[in-house]
Amino acid sequence: MAKEKTIYTCNDCGGTTPRWLGKCPHCGAWNTLIESLAESAAPAKNRYAALAKSSPVTTLAEIEARDVARQPTGLNELDRVLGGGVVEGGVVLIGGDPGIGKSTLLLQALDALQRAGQSTLYVTGEESGAQVALRSRRLGLDGSQVQVLAEIQLEKILATLEATRPAIAVIDSIQTVYSDQLSSAPGSVAQVRECAAHLTRAAKASGTAVVLVGHVTKEGALAGPRVLEHMVDTVLYFEGDTHSSFRLVRAIKNRFGAVNEIGVFAMTERGLKGVSNPSAIFLSQHAEPVPGSCVLVTLEGTRPLLVEIQALVDSGGPSPRRLSVGLERDRLAMLLAVLHRHAGVACMDQDVFVNAVGGVRISEPAADLAAMLAITSSLRGKPLPRGFIAFGEVGLAGEVRPAPRGQERLKEAAKLGFSVAVVPKANAPKKQDKAFEGLEIHAVERIEEAMELARSLG
Ligand code: TYD
Ligand code: MG
């Protein structure tokens, strides 16, 4: 087949050039030109030809609004993040570090769907069919009827999808797929984008639900193309420490359900098992309270989760380091400034390390108070009291702002036997409730108040 013409398009301004250049001739931005297929002028090849025949427009009121049909995968925690199950013609992008369990989870899901009577296809570009078969035996999926295709060429994959019309197809991974039409290497932004676009179109046209597996860059972004996130309906993200057994799957975009819902799994020797009551799995077990540790009650999706925030403050050199794992580093710098300015706690000449235990990523600002309490506890070398929890957002003016659904968080902490809580004033319960029994709740309005309280309690 003759190579189709390719052009280079600027990511910033959309300008095109026939050759690759370091600098976009249109807007002057550096390193923004990406290879893509030139739109063919011939009508037969026009990729939008099918759309030209679309039906007349209707008003919203005339359209029968029925809920999308979902097929539950049978893995409850996965269904939870998907918003109930896979949607016909829906495209899901699932990302995560190597070895975190993407292939394992999807193979389990496909097998469950196949056993529920759906036709499934697993396209593997990273492993051979034999390796996938070996994995399925290890997972205990004996006699699995999941169809496997070991292929990385886009055109062949599309033809197979067209011929077999499965209800759901997994492409593991999108970075290994390449199209003949582009000269750039598999895994390059241009290839990934073009292949994902074709697969998305195929999904919409045929009604096959497509799951794309994507690798994650060192910075934690879904590799290369953020643009993939715009193309697909749902973006799921694996989190967790590959050394611990717990894995979180988080929805960061979902056209068919709620975002920020998380699914929790434990990796066992027989694959991933859902954890339906995960609130206490991220607590490390200290026999005695230790300095620099504060338990945070965070709310992920619909379930509260208790996570230990650890801090280590240690004398640093002339340019002290601020490092955080699981929390935003910029936020940490801000919290240190607030601590200094409003609570008189100076860490200027100290290295500060903060870690959310278990590899959880916490993006909500309600983690502020717990992080600050952990930092001051480490700085003073004094542990917080036994059974201590905290949550609340801290503003630049030193005010402690309420966290969403504070009462639910407090209830979960009380249920798990925690005994002391420092929370924003607006989150403190107004009236006595049996659910908070055993939990001594201290309401604070300002960060200096919280620090004073921690000092008197500890
Ligand atoms: P995998 O699904 O291959 O990860 P990814 O596709 O995201 O790269 O996961 C592989 C890891 O999971 C590997 O380190 C071994 C572990 N594992 C188990 O602990 N139990 C199992 O049953 C399986 C299949 C894998
Ligand atoms: Mg894999």
Short mmCIF file of C-alpha atoms and ligand atoms in Angstrom, two decimals:
data_model
loop_
_atom_site.label_atom_id
_atom_site.label_comp_id
_atom_site.label_asym_id
_atom_site.label_seq_id
_atom_site.Cartn_x
_atom_site.Cartn_y
_atom_site.Cartn_z
CA MET A 1 0.00 0.00 0.00
CA ALA A 2 1.34 3.44 -0.85
CA LYS A 3 2.18 5.58 2.13
CA GLU A 4 -0.32 8.33 2.70
CA LYS A 5 1.03 11.81 3.04
CA THR A 6 1.84 12.99 6.50
CA ILE A 7 2.06 16.50 7.82
CA TYR A 8 3.33 18.01 11.03
CA THR A 9 0.84 19.87 13.19
CA CYS A 10 1.71 22.25 15.99
CA ASN A 11 0.24 21.24 19.34
CA ASP A 12 -0.08 24.86 20.37
CA CYS A 13 -1.43 26.78 17.40
CA GLY A 14 -2.55 24.02 15.06
CA GLY A 15 -0.37 25.32 12.22
CA THR A 16 0.99 22.73 9.81
CA THR A 17 4.24 22.19 7.97
CA PRO A 18 5.24 19.47 5.52
CA ARG A 19 8.48 18.73 7.36
CA TRP A 20 9.45 18.34 10.97
CA LEU A 21 10.98 21.48 12.47
CA GLY A 22 12.21 22.20 15.95
CA LYS A 23 10.34 25.46 16.05
CA CYS A 24 6.81 26.04 14.80
CA PRO A 25 7.02 28.56 11.93
CA HIS A 26 3.54 29.85 12.78
CA CYS A 27 3.66 30.58 16.49
CA GLY A 28 7.33 30.17 17.27
CA ALA A 29 6.81 27.50 19.95
CA TRP A 30 9.58 24.94 20.31
CA ASN A 31 9.17 21.21 19.98
CA THR A 32 5.44 21.24 19.40
CA LEU A 33 5.24 19.73 15.92
CA ILE A 34 3.68 16.27 15.83
CA GLU A 35 3.34 14.04 12.83
CA SER A 36 -0.18 13.20 11.72
CA LEU A 37 -2.00 11.96 8.66
CA ALA A 38 -2.76 14.57 6.04
CA GLU A 39 -6.45 14.81 5.28
CA SER A 40 -6.95 13.25 1.91
CA ALA A 41 -8.79 15.39 -0.59
CA ALA A 42 -10.31 12.43 -2.44
CA PRO A 43 -13.95 12.12 -1.40
CA ALA A 44 -13.85 8.32 -1.15
CA LYS A 45 -11.11 8.53 1.43
CA ASN A 46 -12.56 11.42 3.37
CA ARG A 47 -12.76 10.26 6.97
CA TYR A 48 -15.83 12.38 7.64
CA ALA A 49 -17.75 11.04 4.65
CA ALA A 50 -19.99 8.95 6.90
CA LEU A 51 -20.94 11.98 8.94
CA ALA A 52 -22.05 13.92 5.88
CA LYS A 53 -25.10 11.67 5.66
CA SER A 54 -26.26 12.43 9.19
CA SER A 55 -29.94 12.90 9.92
CA PRO A 56 -31.67 16.24 10.55
CA VAL A 57 -31.25 17.85 13.96
CA THR A 58 -33.83 17.41 16.69
CA THR A 59 -34.48 19.27 19.90
CA LEU A 60 -33.38 17.82 23.21
CA ALA A 61 -36.98 17.38 24.30
CA GLU A 62 -37.69 15.13 21.34
CA ILE A 63 -34.87 12.79 22.13
CA GLU A 64 -35.87 9.89 24.23
CA ALA A 65 -33.56 10.11 27.21
CA ARG A 66 -32.87 6.59 28.29
CA ASP A 67 -30.01 5.60 30.47
CA VAL A 68 -27.10 4.00 28.67
CA ALA A 69 -27.09 0.23 28.74
CA ARG A 70 -24.35 -1.06 30.96
CA GLN A 71 -22.94 -4.50 31.23
CA PRO A 72 -21.54 -5.11 34.71
CA THR A 73 -18.14 -6.78 34.57
CA GLY A 74 -18.85 -8.84 37.64
CA LEU A 75 -15.89 -7.29 39.44
CA ASN A 76 -17.73 -5.03 41.86
CA GLU A 77 -14.92 -2.60 42.51
CA LEU A 78 -14.29 -2.15 38.79
CA ASP A 79 -17.99 -1.62 38.15
CA ARG A 80 -17.99 1.00 40.87
CA VAL A 81 -15.39 3.13 39.09
CA LEU A 82 -16.94 2.55 35.70
CA GLY A 83 -20.25 3.83 37.04
CA GLY A 84 -22.00 0.46 36.87
CA GLY A 85 -20.30 -1.42 34.07
CA VAL A 86 -19.03 -1.15 30.52
CA VAL A 87 -21.12 0.88 28.13
CA GLU A 88 -21.83 -0.17 24.56
CA GLY A 89 -19.49 1.72 22.27
CA GLY A 90 -17.77 3.33 25.23
CA VAL A 91 -14.02 3.81 25.21
CA VAL A 92 -12.08 3.44 28.43
CA LEU A 93 -8.46 4.41 28.90
CA ILE A 94 -6.76 2.69 31.79
CA GLY A 95 -3.34 3.85 32.91
CA GLY A 96 -0.82 2.92 35.54
CA ASP A 97 2.77 1.99 36.28
CA PRO A 98 4.21 -1.18 34.77
CA GLY A 99 3.47 -4.24 36.84
CA ILE A 100 0.67 -2.63 38.80
CA GLY A 101 -1.95 -5.04 37.49
CA LYS A 102 -3.59 -3.53 34.42
CA SER A 103 -3.35 -6.68 32.32
CA THR A 104 -4.37 -8.86 35.24
CA LEU A 105 -7.47 -6.83 36.02
CA LEU A 106 -8.60 -6.65 32.41
CA LEU A 107 -8.08 -10.34 31.79
CA GLN A 108 -10.16 -11.10 34.87
CA ALA A 109 -12.86 -8.69 33.71
CA LEU A 110 -12.94 -10.14 30.18
CA ASP A 111 -13.18 -13.66 31.51
CA ALA A 112 -16.06 -12.69 33.80
CA LEU A 113 -17.85 -10.98 30.91
CA GLN A 114 -17.24 -13.94 28.63
CA ARG A 115 -18.71 -16.26 31.25
CA ALA A 116 -21.71 -13.94 31.46
CA GLY A 117 -22.31 -14.57 27.76
CA GLN A 118 -20.60 -11.55 26.17
CA SER A 119 -18.14 -11.99 23.34
CA THR A 120 -14.74 -10.59 24.22
CA LEU A 121 -11.43 -9.97 22.52
CA TYR A 122 -8.08 -9.41 24.16
CA VAL A 123 -5.52 -7.83 21.82
CA THR A 124 -2.08 -8.24 23.25
CA GLY A 125 0.87 -6.31 21.92
CA GLU A 126 3.16 -6.74 24.87
CA GLU A 127 2.90 -10.41 25.58
CA SER A 128 2.52 -13.44 23.35
CA GLY A 129 -0.66 -15.47 23.32
CA ALA A 130 1.16 -18.14 25.32
CA GLN A 131 2.09 -15.66 28.02
CA VAL A 132 -1.50 -14.49 28.29
CA ALA A 133 -2.65 -18.10 28.48
CA LEU A 134 -0.13 -18.79 31.21
CA ARG A 135 -1.41 -15.81 33.16
CA SER A 136 -5.01 -16.95 32.78
CA ARG A 137 -4.04 -20.38 34.22
CA ARG A 138 -2.31 -18.66 37.12
CA LEU A 139 -5.46 -16.64 37.72
CA GLY A 140 -7.46 -19.84 37.86
CA LEU A 141 -9.47 -18.96 34.77
CA ASP A 142 -9.56 -22.51 33.49
CA GLY A 143 -11.31 -23.12 30.20
CA SER A 144 -11.48 -19.40 29.48
CA GLN A 145 -13.27 -18.64 26.21
CA VAL A 146 -11.78 -15.14 25.88
CA GLN A 147 -10.48 -14.67 22.33
CA VAL A 148 -6.88 -13.57 22.09
CA LEU A 149 -5.16 -11.75 19.25
CA ALA A 150 -1.43 -11.08 19.42
CA GLU A 151 -1.11 -8.16 17.02
CA ILE A 152 0.25 -4.65 17.01
CA GLN A 153 -0.69 -3.39 13.60
CA LEU A 154 -3.68 -1.10 13.76
CA GLU A 155 -5.16 -2.02 10.39
CA LYS A 156 -5.18 -5.72 11.26
CA ILE A 157 -6.70 -5.04 14.67
CA LEU A 158 -9.44 -2.93 13.11
CA ALA A 159 -10.17 -5.62 10.53
CA THR A 160 -10.41 -8.25 13.28
CA LEU A 161 -12.74 -6.04 15.30
CA GLU A 162 -14.89 -5.56 12.23
CA ALA A 163 -14.97 -9.30 11.50
CA THR A 164 -15.55 -10.62 15.02
CA ARG A 165 -17.65 -7.76 16.45
CA PRO A 166 -16.97 -8.51 20.11
CA ALA A 167 -19.04 -6.81 22.82
CA ILE A 168 -15.85 -5.67 24.47
CA ALA A 169 -12.25 -5.50 23.29
CA VAL A 170 -9.13 -4.74 25.27
CA ILE A 171 -6.07 -3.25 23.55
CA ASP A 172 -3.05 -3.99 25.75
CA SER A 173 -1.39 -1.58 25.22
CA ILE A 174 -2.13 1.40 22.98
CA GLN A 175 1.59 2.28 23.02
CA THR A 176 2.49 -0.90 21.17
CA VAL A 177 -0.03 -0.38 18.38
CA TYR A 178 1.19 1.27 15.21
CA SER A 179 -0.34 2.32 11.95
CA ASP A 180 1.39 1.73 8.63
CA GLN A 181 0.31 5.16 7.51
CA LEU A 182 2.69 6.99 9.81
CA SER A 183 6.43 6.73 9.71
CA SER A 184 7.01 7.48 13.38
CA ALA A 185 7.78 4.69 15.81
CA PRO A 186 5.13 2.83 17.85
CA GLY A 187 4.59 4.58 21.14
CA SER A 188 5.28 8.03 19.71
CA VAL A 189 2.67 10.66 20.37
CA ALA A 190 1.64 10.74 16.73
CA GLN A 191 1.13 6.97 16.53
CA VAL A 192 -0.71 6.72 19.84
CA ARG A 193 -3.01 9.56 18.95
CA GLU A 194 -3.80 8.30 15.47
CA CYS A 195 -4.35 4.70 16.60
CA ALA A 196 -6.54 5.74 19.52
CA ALA A 197 -8.61 7.93 17.22
CA HIS A 198 -9.19 5.04 14.82
CA LEU A 199 -10.08 2.62 17.58
CA THR A 200 -12.45 5.16 19.14
CA ARG A 201 -14.18 5.63 15.83
CA ALA A 202 -14.45 1.88 15.40
CA ALA A 203 -15.97 1.56 18.86
CA LYS A 204 -18.59 4.22 18.18
CA ALA A 205 -19.42 2.77 14.78
CA SER A 206 -19.72 -0.86 15.85
CA GLY A 207 -20.92 -0.58 19.45
CA THR A 208 -17.95 -2.54 20.72
CA ALA A 209 -16.75 -1.25 24.07
CA VAL A 210 -13.01 -0.68 23.79
CA VAL A 211 -10.57 -0.56 26.67
CA LEU A 212 -7.19 0.97 25.90
CA VAL A 213 -4.32 0.24 28.24
CA GLY A 214 -1.91 3.16 28.51
CA HIS A 215 1.46 3.50 30.15
CA VAL A 216 2.28 6.25 32.51
CA THR A 217 5.26 8.55 32.23
CA LYS A 218 7.64 9.17 35.09
CA GLU A 219 5.77 12.35 35.91
CA GLY A 220 2.61 10.31 36.35
CA ALA A 221 0.75 11.55 33.29
CA LEU A 222 -0.85 9.05 30.96
CA ALA A 223 1.95 8.69 28.50
CA GLY A 224 2.36 11.05 25.68
CA PRO A 225 -0.99 12.11 24.80
CA ARG A 226 -3.07 13.99 27.26
CA VAL A 227 -5.05 14.28 24.08
CA LEU A 228 -6.12 10.65 24.59
CA GLU A 229 -7.97 11.72 27.68
CA HIS A 230 -10.14 14.01 25.57
CA MET A 231 -10.90 11.34 23.02
CA VAL A 232 -12.12 8.62 25.32
CA ASP A 233 -15.24 8.44 27.48
CA THR A 234 -13.65 7.22 30.66
CA VAL A 235 -10.16 7.54 32.10
CA LEU A 236 -9.18 5.18 34.87
CA TYR A 237 -5.95 5.33 36.71
CA PHE A 238 -4.20 2.69 38.78
CA GLU A 239 -2.57 3.93 41.95
CA GLY A 240 -0.74 2.26 44.74
CA ASP A 241 2.59 1.00 45.65
CA THR A 242 3.68 -2.00 43.58
CA HIS A 243 5.41 -3.32 46.69
CA SER A 244 2.28 -3.39 48.79
CA SER A 245 -0.65 -5.56 47.88
CA PHE A 246 -3.33 -2.86 47.66
CA ARG A 247 -4.24 -1.17 44.42
CA LEU A 248 -6.58 1.72 43.81
CA VAL A 249 -8.35 2.33 40.54
CA ARG A 250 -9.55 5.88 40.27
CA ALA A 251 -11.87 7.39 37.68
CA ILE A 252 -10.53 10.78 36.68
CA LYS A 253 -12.98 11.28 33.87
CA ASN A 254 -16.22 9.49 33.23
CA ARG A 255 -18.89 10.48 30.75
CA PHE A 256 -21.08 7.70 32.11
CA GLY A 257 -20.69 8.07 35.83
CA ALA A 258 -19.22 9.90 38.78
CA VAL A 259 -15.57 10.83 38.87
CA ASN A 260 -13.25 10.44 41.78
CA GLU A 261 -14.90 7.20 42.63
CA ILE A 262 -12.31 4.64 43.54
CA GLY A 263 -12.16 0.89 43.40
CA VAL A 264 -9.91 -0.91 45.83
CA PHE A 265 -8.24 -4.22 45.09
CA ALA A 266 -5.80 -6.49 46.82
CA MET A 267 -3.26 -8.32 44.66
CA THR A 268 -3.25 -11.99 45.58
CA GLU A 269 -1.55 -14.94 43.94
CA ARG A 270 -4.83 -15.49 42.12
CA GLY A 271 -5.11 -11.98 40.73
CA LEU A 272 -6.91 -8.90 41.97
CA LYS A 273 -9.64 -9.27 44.54
CA GLY A 274 -12.00 -6.41 45.35
CA VAL A 275 -11.89 -4.93 48.83
CA SER A 276 -15.39 -3.78 49.65
CA ASN A 277 -14.60 -2.15 53.00
CA PRO A 278 -11.31 -0.39 52.46
CA SER A 279 -11.40 2.39 55.03
CA ALA A 280 -8.60 1.07 57.24
CA ILE A 281 -6.18 -0.49 54.75
CA PHE A 282 -3.84 2.49 54.53
CA LEU A 283 -3.08 2.74 58.21
CA SER A 284 0.31 1.52 59.27
CA GLN A 285 0.36 -0.22 62.59
CA HIS A 286 2.45 1.56 65.18
CA ALA A 287 2.57 -0.10 68.58
CA GLU A 288 3.03 3.33 70.15
CA PRO A 289 2.26 6.72 68.58
CA VAL A 290 5.32 8.05 66.74
CA PRO A 291 6.32 11.65 65.98
CA GLY A 292 5.55 12.85 62.47
CA SER A 293 2.47 10.74 61.91
CA CYS A 294 -1.10 11.96 61.62
CA VAL A 295 -4.11 10.05 60.36
CA LEU A 296 -6.23 11.82 57.78
CA VAL A 297 -9.82 10.95 56.97
CA THR A 298 -10.14 11.52 53.26
CA LEU A 299 -13.23 11.02 51.19
CA GLU A 300 -12.74 9.19 47.95
CA GLY A 301 -15.87 9.02 45.89
CA THR A 302 -18.54 7.80 48.22
CA ARG A 303 -16.38 6.10 50.81
CA PRO A 304 -14.28 7.63 53.57
CA LEU A 305 -10.74 6.32 53.73
CA LEU A 306 -8.27 6.69 56.58
CA VAL A 307 -4.75 7.36 55.41
CA GLU A 308 -1.69 7.93 57.51
CA ILE A 309 0.26 11.05 56.58
CA GLN A 310 3.89 10.87 57.61
CA ALA A 311 6.30 13.76 57.81
CA LEU A 312 9.98 13.94 58.52
CA VAL A 313 11.55 17.28 59.29
CA ASP A 314 15.30 17.15 59.52
CA SER A 315 18.00 19.77 59.43
CA GLY A 316 18.95 20.46 55.84
CA GLY A 317 21.72 22.30 54.02
CA PRO A 318 21.70 25.81 52.62
CA SER A 319 18.91 24.91 50.21
CA PRO A 320 16.63 22.57 52.14
CA ARG A 321 14.55 20.05 50.26
CA ARG A 322 10.79 19.76 50.20
CA LEU A 323 9.63 16.39 48.96
CA SER A 324 6.20 14.85 48.99
CA VAL A 325 4.86 11.52 47.87
CA GLY A 326 1.12 11.27 47.31
CA LEU A 327 0.52 14.95 48.05
CA GLU A 328 1.23 17.94 45.85
CA ARG A 329 4.62 19.47 46.36
CA ASP A 330 3.48 23.00 45.59
CA ARG A 331 0.81 22.63 48.20
CA LEU A 332 3.45 21.53 50.70
CA ALA A 333 5.47 24.68 50.06
CA MET A 334 2.35 26.73 50.64
CA LEU A 335 1.49 24.93 53.86
CA LEU A 336 5.00 25.54 55.18
CA ALA A 337 4.63 29.24 54.46
CA VAL A 338 1.28 29.34 56.24
CA LEU A 339 2.76 27.46 59.20
CA HIS A 340 5.54 29.99 59.46
CA ARG A 341 3.47 33.08 59.01
CA HIS A 342 0.41 32.21 61.05
CA ALA A 343 1.55 29.65 63.59
CA GLY A 344 5.15 30.77 64.03
CA VAL A 345 6.51 27.34 63.08
CA ALA A 346 9.67 27.84 61.02
CA CYS A 347 11.08 25.08 58.80
CA MET A 348 13.26 27.39 56.72
CA ASP A 349 16.52 25.54 57.35
CA GLN A 350 14.95 22.09 57.46
CA ASP A 351 14.42 19.35 54.91
CA VAL A 352 10.74 18.44 54.88
CA PHE A 353 9.51 15.10 53.56
CA VAL A 354 5.83 14.19 53.50
CA ASN A 355 4.38 10.85 52.48
CA ALA A 356 0.88 9.43 52.19
CA VAL A 357 1.25 5.81 53.30
CA GLY A 358 0.40 3.03 50.85
CA GLY A 359 0.98 4.92 47.62
CA VAL A 360 -2.40 6.66 47.69
CA ARG A 361 -2.55 9.94 45.86
CA ILE A 362 -4.44 12.58 47.77
CA SER A 363 -5.53 15.58 45.81
CA GLU A 364 -8.16 17.08 48.09
CA PRO A 365 -7.14 20.13 50.13
CA ALA A 366 -8.79 18.61 53.20
CA ALA A 367 -5.43 16.89 53.75
CA ASP A 368 -3.80 20.22 54.71
CA LEU A 369 -4.45 20.11 58.43
CA ALA A 370 -3.22 16.53 58.84
CA ALA A 371 -0.06 17.28 56.85
CA MET A 372 0.67 20.37 58.95
CA LEU A 373 0.09 18.50 62.19
CA ALA A 374 2.40 15.71 61.05
CA ILE A 375 5.09 18.26 60.13
CA THR A 376 4.97 20.07 63.46
CA SER A 377 4.87 16.77 65.32
CA SER A 378 8.07 15.68 63.56
CA LEU A 379 9.71 19.05 64.11
CA ARG A 380 9.02 18.92 67.83
CA GLY A 381 9.77 15.20 68.08
CA LYS A 382 6.47 14.74 69.91
CA PRO A 383 3.86 12.25 68.76
CA LEU A 384 0.22 13.21 68.45
CA PRO A 385 -2.06 11.45 70.94
CA ARG A 386 -3.10 7.84 70.42
CA GLY A 387 -6.16 7.47 68.18
CA PHE A 388 -5.76 10.93 66.68
CA ILE A 389 -7.32 12.01 63.36
CA ALA A 390 -7.58 15.34 61.56
CA PHE A 391 -8.89 16.82 58.34
CA GLY A 392 -9.58 20.29 57.00
CA GLU A 393 -8.37 22.69 54.36
CA VAL A 394 -6.04 25.51 55.40
CA GLY A 395 -6.16 28.83 53.58
CA LEU A 396 -3.42 31.36 52.97
CA ALA A 397 -4.82 33.58 55.70
CA GLY A 398 -4.41 30.78 58.22
CA GLU A 399 -8.10 29.93 58.39
CA VAL A 400 -9.23 26.31 58.63
CA ARG A 401 -11.96 25.67 56.08
CA PRO A 402 -14.52 22.89 56.23
CA ALA A 403 -14.14 19.68 54.25
CA PRO A 404 -17.06 18.25 52.29
CA ARG A 405 -19.17 15.71 54.18
CA GLY A 406 -17.30 16.10 57.45
CA GLN A 407 -19.83 14.19 59.53
CA GLU A 408 -19.39 11.08 57.43
CA ARG A 409 -15.66 11.25 57.92
CA LEU A 410 -16.06 11.60 61.68
CA LYS A 411 -18.47 8.67 61.80
CA GLU A 412 -16.01 6.43 60.00
CA ALA A 413 -13.21 7.44 62.37
CA ALA A 414 -15.42 6.76 65.40
CA LYS A 415 -16.40 3.40 63.94
CA LEU A 416 -12.76 2.41 63.60
CA GLY A 417 -12.10 3.29 67.22
CA PHE A 418 -10.32 6.64 66.89
CA SER A 419 -10.63 8.78 69.99
CA VAL A 420 -9.43 12.35 69.28
CA ALA A 421 -10.29 14.51 66.28
CA VAL A 422 -9.25 18.01 65.27
CA VAL A 423 -11.59 19.30 62.59
CA PRO A 424 -12.80 22.59 61.09
CA LYS A 425 -15.47 24.32 63.14
CA ALA A 426 -18.12 23.95 60.46
CA ASN A 427 -17.58 20.19 60.35
CA ALA A 428 -18.06 19.62 64.07
CA PRO A 429 -21.42 18.00 64.84
CA LYS A 430 -23.99 20.42 66.19
CA LYS A 431 -25.81 17.90 68.34
CA GLN A 432 -24.94 14.76 70.22
CA ASP A 433 -25.07 11.66 68.09
CA LYS A 434 -24.43 8.07 69.06
CA ALA A 435 -22.34 7.63 65.90
CA PHE A 436 -19.61 9.85 67.31
CA GLU A 437 -19.43 8.06 70.64
CA GLY A 438 -15.92 7.65 71.97
CA LEU A 439 -14.57 10.37 69.70
CA GLU A 440 -13.52 13.60 71.38
CA ILE A 441 -14.04 16.28 68.73
CA HIS A 442 -12.12 19.56 68.82
CA ALA A 443 -13.31 22.25 66.45
CA VAL A 444 -10.81 24.84 65.23
CA GLU A 445 -11.14 27.96 63.13
CA ARG A 446 -7.51 28.89 62.67
CA ILE A 447 -4.25 27.05 62.15
CA GLU A 448 -2.63 28.57 65.26
CA GLU A 449 -5.54 27.21 67.31
CA ALA A 450 -4.97 23.75 65.84
CA MET A 451 -1.26 23.89 66.63
CA GLU A 452 -1.93 25.06 70.17
CA LEU A 453 -4.41 22.25 70.62
CA ALA A 454 -1.97 19.63 69.30
CA ARG A 455 0.65 20.90 71.72
CA SER A 456 -1.70 20.68 74.70
CA LEU A 457 -3.00 17.24 73.68
CA GLY A 458 0.36 15.69 72.82
P1 TYD B 1 0.32 -7.00 35.29
O1 TYD B 1 -1.14 -7.19 35.21
O2 TYD B 1 1.16 -7.74 34.32
O3 TYD B 1 0.70 -5.48 35.28
P2 TYD B 1 0.63 -4.42 34.08
O4 TYD B 1 -0.15 -5.02 32.99
O5 TYD B 1 -0.03 -3.24 34.74
O6 TYD B 1 2.03 -4.11 33.72
O7 TYD B 1 0.73 -7.35 36.78
C1 TYD B 1 1.84 -8.06 37.02
C2 TYD B 1 2.16 -8.08 38.47
O8 TYD B 1 1.14 -8.62 39.28
C3 TYD B 1 3.36 -8.95 38.63
O9 TYD B 1 4.34 -8.22 39.32
C4 TYD B 1 2.90 -10.14 39.36
C5 TYD B 1 1.62 -9.72 40.01
N1 TYD B 1 0.62 -10.78 40.01
C6 TYD B 1 0.22 -11.33 41.20
O10 TYD B 1 0.69 -10.98 42.27
N2 TYD B 1 -0.77 -12.30 41.20
C7 TYD B 1 -1.33 -12.73 40.04
O11 TYD B 1 -2.22 -13.59 40.09
C8 TYD B 1 -0.89 -12.14 38.81
C9 TYD B 1 -1.45 -12.59 37.50
C10 TYD B 1 0.06 -11.17 38.84
MG MG B 2 0.53 -5.51 31.09
#
